[in-house]
Short mmCIF file of C-alpha atoms in Angstrom, two decimals:
data_model
loop_
_atom_site.label_atom_id
_atom_site.label_comp_id
_atom_site.label_asym_id
_atom_site.label_seq_id
_atom_site.Cartn_x
_atom_site.Cartn_y
_atom_site.Cartn_z
CA MET A 1 11.41 -18.10 -34.16
CA GLU A 2 10.89 -19.71 -30.85
CA LYS A 3 12.61 -16.98 -29.06
CA ILE A 4 10.03 -14.01 -31.06
CA ILE A 5 6.96 -16.64 -29.60
CA VAL A 6 8.73 -16.57 -25.88
CA LEU A 7 9.21 -12.74 -25.80
CA PHE A 8 5.83 -11.90 -27.41
CA LEU A 9 4.05 -14.25 -24.54
CA PHE A 10 6.20 -12.26 -21.79
CA ILE A 11 5.27 -9.09 -22.78
CA ARG A 12 1.47 -9.66 -23.17
CA VAL A 13 1.56 -11.33 -19.61
CA PHE A 14 3.40 -8.74 -18.14
CA THR A 15 0.91 -5.92 -19.56
CA LEU A 16 -2.06 -8.40 -18.46
CA GLN A 17 -0.54 -8.14 -15.25
CA CYS A 18 -2.60 -5.29 -13.44
CA HIS A 19 -5.07 -4.23 -16.67
CA ALA A 20 -8.42 -6.20 -16.58
CA GLN A 21 -9.17 -8.27 -19.04
CA ASP A 22 -12.49 -8.04 -19.74
CA GLU A 23 -14.01 -4.46 -21.01
CA LEU A 24 -14.70 -2.49 -18.15
CA SER A 25 -14.00 -3.51 -14.59
CA PHE A 26 -14.83 -2.80 -11.33
CA ASN A 27 -10.84 -1.26 -10.83
CA GLU A 28 -11.37 0.56 -14.03
CA LEU A 29 -14.18 2.62 -12.45
CA ALA A 30 -12.85 6.14 -11.97
CA GLU A 31 -15.06 7.82 -10.05
CA LEU A 32 -15.66 6.65 -6.53
CA TYR A 33 -19.36 6.70 -5.78
CA PRO A 34 -20.84 7.45 -2.52
CA GLU A 35 -22.81 4.32 -2.11
CA TRP A 36 -19.18 3.09 -2.51
CA GLU A 37 -17.64 4.65 0.42
CA ASN A 38 -16.49 2.82 3.75
CA PRO A 39 -14.24 5.58 5.38
CA ASP A 40 -15.04 4.30 9.20
CA TRP A 41 -15.35 0.28 8.46
CA MET A 42 -12.71 -0.60 11.49
CA ARG A 43 -14.79 1.28 13.89
CA GLN A 44 -16.99 -1.32 13.77
CA ALA A 45 -14.13 -3.89 14.91
CA ASN A 46 -13.45 -5.58 18.01
CA GLU A 47 -10.44 -3.80 19.49
CA ASP A 48 -9.24 -6.60 20.77
CA LEU A 49 -8.70 -8.52 17.82
CA LEU A 50 -4.97 -9.39 16.45
CA LEU A 51 -3.87 -7.46 13.55
CA SER A 52 -4.26 -11.21 11.88
CA GLU A 53 -7.49 -11.85 13.08
CA VAL A 54 -8.75 -8.93 10.66
CA THR A 55 -9.70 -9.44 6.85
CA ILE A 56 -7.99 -5.82 5.05
CA PRO A 57 -8.98 -5.32 1.70
CA GLY A 58 -5.59 -3.49 0.30
CA ALA A 59 -4.40 -2.56 -3.54
CA HIS A 60 -1.44 -3.91 -5.82
CA ASP A 61 0.25 -1.16 -6.62
CA ALA A 62 -2.07 1.82 -5.16
CA THR A 63 -0.45 4.31 -6.31
CA ALA A 64 -0.28 3.14 -10.40
CA LEU A 65 -2.38 5.62 -11.90
CA ARG A 66 -0.68 6.22 -14.94
CA GLY A 67 1.53 4.11 -17.77
CA GLY A 68 -1.10 2.42 -19.82
CA ARG A 69 -1.40 -1.29 -20.05
CA PHE A 70 2.01 -1.66 -19.18
CA ALA A 71 2.06 -0.16 -15.63
CA LYS A 72 -1.42 1.27 -14.95
CA CYS A 73 -2.99 -1.06 -11.99
CA GLN A 74 -5.49 1.77 -10.19
CA ALA A 75 -8.04 4.23 -11.13
CA TRP A 76 -9.04 5.83 -7.55
CA SER A 77 -6.82 7.81 -6.19
CA LEU A 78 -4.91 7.38 -3.13
CA GLU A 79 -7.91 9.25 -1.29
CA ASP A 80 -10.43 7.75 -2.65
CA GLN A 81 -8.86 4.09 -1.75
CA LEU A 82 -8.52 4.75 1.57
CA SER A 83 -12.48 5.98 1.59
CA ALA A 84 -13.88 3.37 -0.53
CA GLY A 85 -12.53 1.48 2.68
CA LEU A 86 -8.94 0.09 1.79
CA ARG A 87 -6.36 -0.38 4.27
CA TYR A 88 -3.29 -1.71 3.02
CA PHE A 89 -1.21 -0.05 0.24
CA ASP A 90 1.44 -1.80 -1.67
CA LEU A 91 4.19 0.70 -2.96
CA ARG A 92 7.05 0.73 -5.25
CA VAL A 93 9.25 3.35 -5.06
CA ASP A 94 13.37 4.19 -6.49
CA GLY A 95 16.35 5.57 -4.76
CA SER A 96 14.69 9.39 -4.80
CA LEU A 97 11.30 8.10 -3.14
CA GLN A 98 9.40 8.45 -6.03
CA LEU A 99 6.63 6.10 -6.69
CA VAL A 100 6.88 3.78 -9.81
CA HIS A 101 5.90 0.41 -11.24
CA GLY A 102 9.12 -0.76 -12.70
CA PRO A 103 10.76 1.68 -14.60
CA ILE A 104 7.15 4.18 -15.46
CA LYS A 105 7.74 7.24 -12.58
CA MET A 106 3.83 8.02 -11.14
CA ASN A 107 4.96 11.57 -10.44
CA MET A 108 4.43 11.60 -6.60
CA LYS A 109 6.95 10.78 -4.05
CA LEU A 110 6.54 8.91 -0.86
CA ALA A 111 6.00 12.08 1.18
CA GLU A 112 2.77 12.73 -0.33
CA VAL A 113 1.55 9.60 0.14
CA LEU A 114 2.54 9.25 3.94
CA ASP A 115 0.68 12.70 3.91
CA THR A 116 -1.83 12.14 2.44
CA ILE A 117 -2.60 8.79 4.90
CA VAL A 118 -1.95 11.20 7.87
CA LYS A 119 -4.74 13.44 7.15
CA PHE A 120 -7.07 10.63 7.07
CA LEU A 121 -6.17 9.45 9.96
CA LYS A 122 -6.49 12.55 11.78
CA GLU A 123 -10.65 12.38 10.75
CA HIS A 124 -10.45 9.19 10.96
CA ASN A 125 -8.69 8.36 13.98
CA LYS A 126 -9.87 4.24 14.33
CA GLU A 127 -9.28 3.12 11.56
CA THR A 128 -5.81 1.81 11.08
CA VAL A 129 -3.22 1.32 7.23
CA LEU A 130 -0.80 -0.71 6.68
CA LEU A 131 1.90 -0.15 4.29
CA ARG A 132 4.80 -2.26 2.23
CA VAL A 133 7.19 -0.22 0.69
CA LYS A 134 9.55 -2.27 -2.11
CA PRO A 135 12.40 -0.55 -3.03
CA GLU A 136 12.37 -1.11 -6.85
CA ASN A 137 16.53 -0.18 -6.45
CA ARG A 138 18.56 1.16 -4.26
CA LYS A 139 17.14 -0.79 -1.29
CA ASP A 140 19.72 0.63 1.39
CA THR A 141 19.20 4.34 0.45
CA VAL A 142 15.22 3.71 0.31
CA PHE A 143 15.30 2.33 3.60
CA ASP A 144 17.23 5.53 4.73
CA LYS A 145 15.56 7.94 3.34
CA THR A 146 12.50 6.14 4.45
CA MET A 147 13.03 6.43 7.90
CA GLU A 148 14.51 10.29 7.54
CA LEU A 149 10.72 10.77 6.79
CA LEU A 150 8.84 8.58 9.38
CA LYS A 151 11.06 10.73 11.98
CA GLN A 152 9.55 13.52 10.98
CA ASP A 153 7.36 15.52 13.67
CA ASN A 154 4.69 15.83 11.80
CA ILE A 155 4.78 11.80 10.66
CA LYS A 156 6.21 10.22 13.35
CA PRO A 157 3.01 10.59 16.09
CA PHE A 158 1.34 8.57 13.67
CA VAL A 159 3.79 5.94 12.47
CA TYR A 160 3.07 2.50 15.08
CA MET A 161 6.60 0.62 16.27
CA LEU A 162 9.22 3.34 15.71
CA ASP A 163 10.69 3.28 18.54
CA GLY A 164 11.65 -0.81 17.00
CA SER A 165 9.50 -2.45 19.43
CA SER A 166 9.08 -6.03 19.31
CA ASP A 167 5.38 -6.65 18.96
CA ASN A 168 5.05 -8.25 15.64
CA ASN A 169 1.27 -9.26 15.95
CA PRO A 170 -0.70 -6.27 17.86
CA LYS A 171 -3.99 -5.84 18.83
CA LEU A 172 -6.02 -3.66 16.69
CA LYS A 173 -7.05 -0.88 19.59
CA THR A 174 -3.28 -0.64 19.58
CA VAL A 175 -3.07 0.43 15.82
CA ARG A 176 -5.95 2.66 15.82
CA GLY A 177 -4.75 5.54 14.30
CA LYS A 178 -1.13 4.40 12.72
CA ILE A 179 0.34 3.63 10.19
CA VAL A 180 1.91 -0.16 10.04
CA LEU A 181 4.87 -0.89 7.85
CA LEU A 182 5.37 -4.48 7.12
CA LYS A 183 8.93 -5.21 7.10
CA LEU A 184 10.44 -8.25 3.87
CA PRO A 185 13.48 -10.30 4.69
CA ASP A 186 16.32 -8.53 2.31
CA LYS A 187 14.30 -5.30 0.99
CA PHE A 188 12.51 -3.21 3.75
CA ASN A 189 14.01 -4.28 7.44
CA PHE A 190 11.36 -1.91 9.69
CA GLY A 191 8.08 -2.56 10.69
CA ILE A 192 6.27 -5.76 11.95
CA SER A 193 7.09 -8.95 9.55
CA TYR A 194 4.67 -9.24 6.83
CA PHE A 195 4.55 -12.89 7.17
CA SER A 196 3.39 -12.40 11.06
CA THR A 197 -0.08 -11.11 9.54
CA HIS A 198 -1.16 -14.49 8.70
CA LYS A 199 -0.81 -15.74 12.55
CA LYS A 200 -3.74 -16.15 14.35
CA ASN A 201 -2.20 -15.88 18.15
#
């Protein structure tokens, strides 16, 4: 009986991780109303601010648009999230660079996400987008394939620090119009340190 109770609690916690407990939450409104759009808010920020000095709204499991209570975390498409002003995206990918949430595939590939962001940055070149790519499995394969994508001619000009230079806390003016990758130890070893974004100098 004790094992059954523990299993029930685990499932309950897992299913509520992304899904709102209220009948309707902000995150469950699928339509992005015009008054919520804010695609150019970073244009107003002082470009001499360090990236860590800018409060950046973002999305956990940003592409988790399906899977019901077990996997769905978002109601807005990536395009709508960008239009609403979100600038940090947590992405979970498998060895084939499919976007996933746990075992559930999101019918989207990382290449599509990058294309969407590049298109947005072309139209809003004062903005900056931070990406955290987290391998759900086969982390070495994910890293190698992601690096291949980032070096493609249509993506490379929009990626900050692709040459491996070491400014872990750049000023906003340095990363305007760029995708900034965030690296985590033993998970994705490219980009600026995820933890450097907490620093104030």
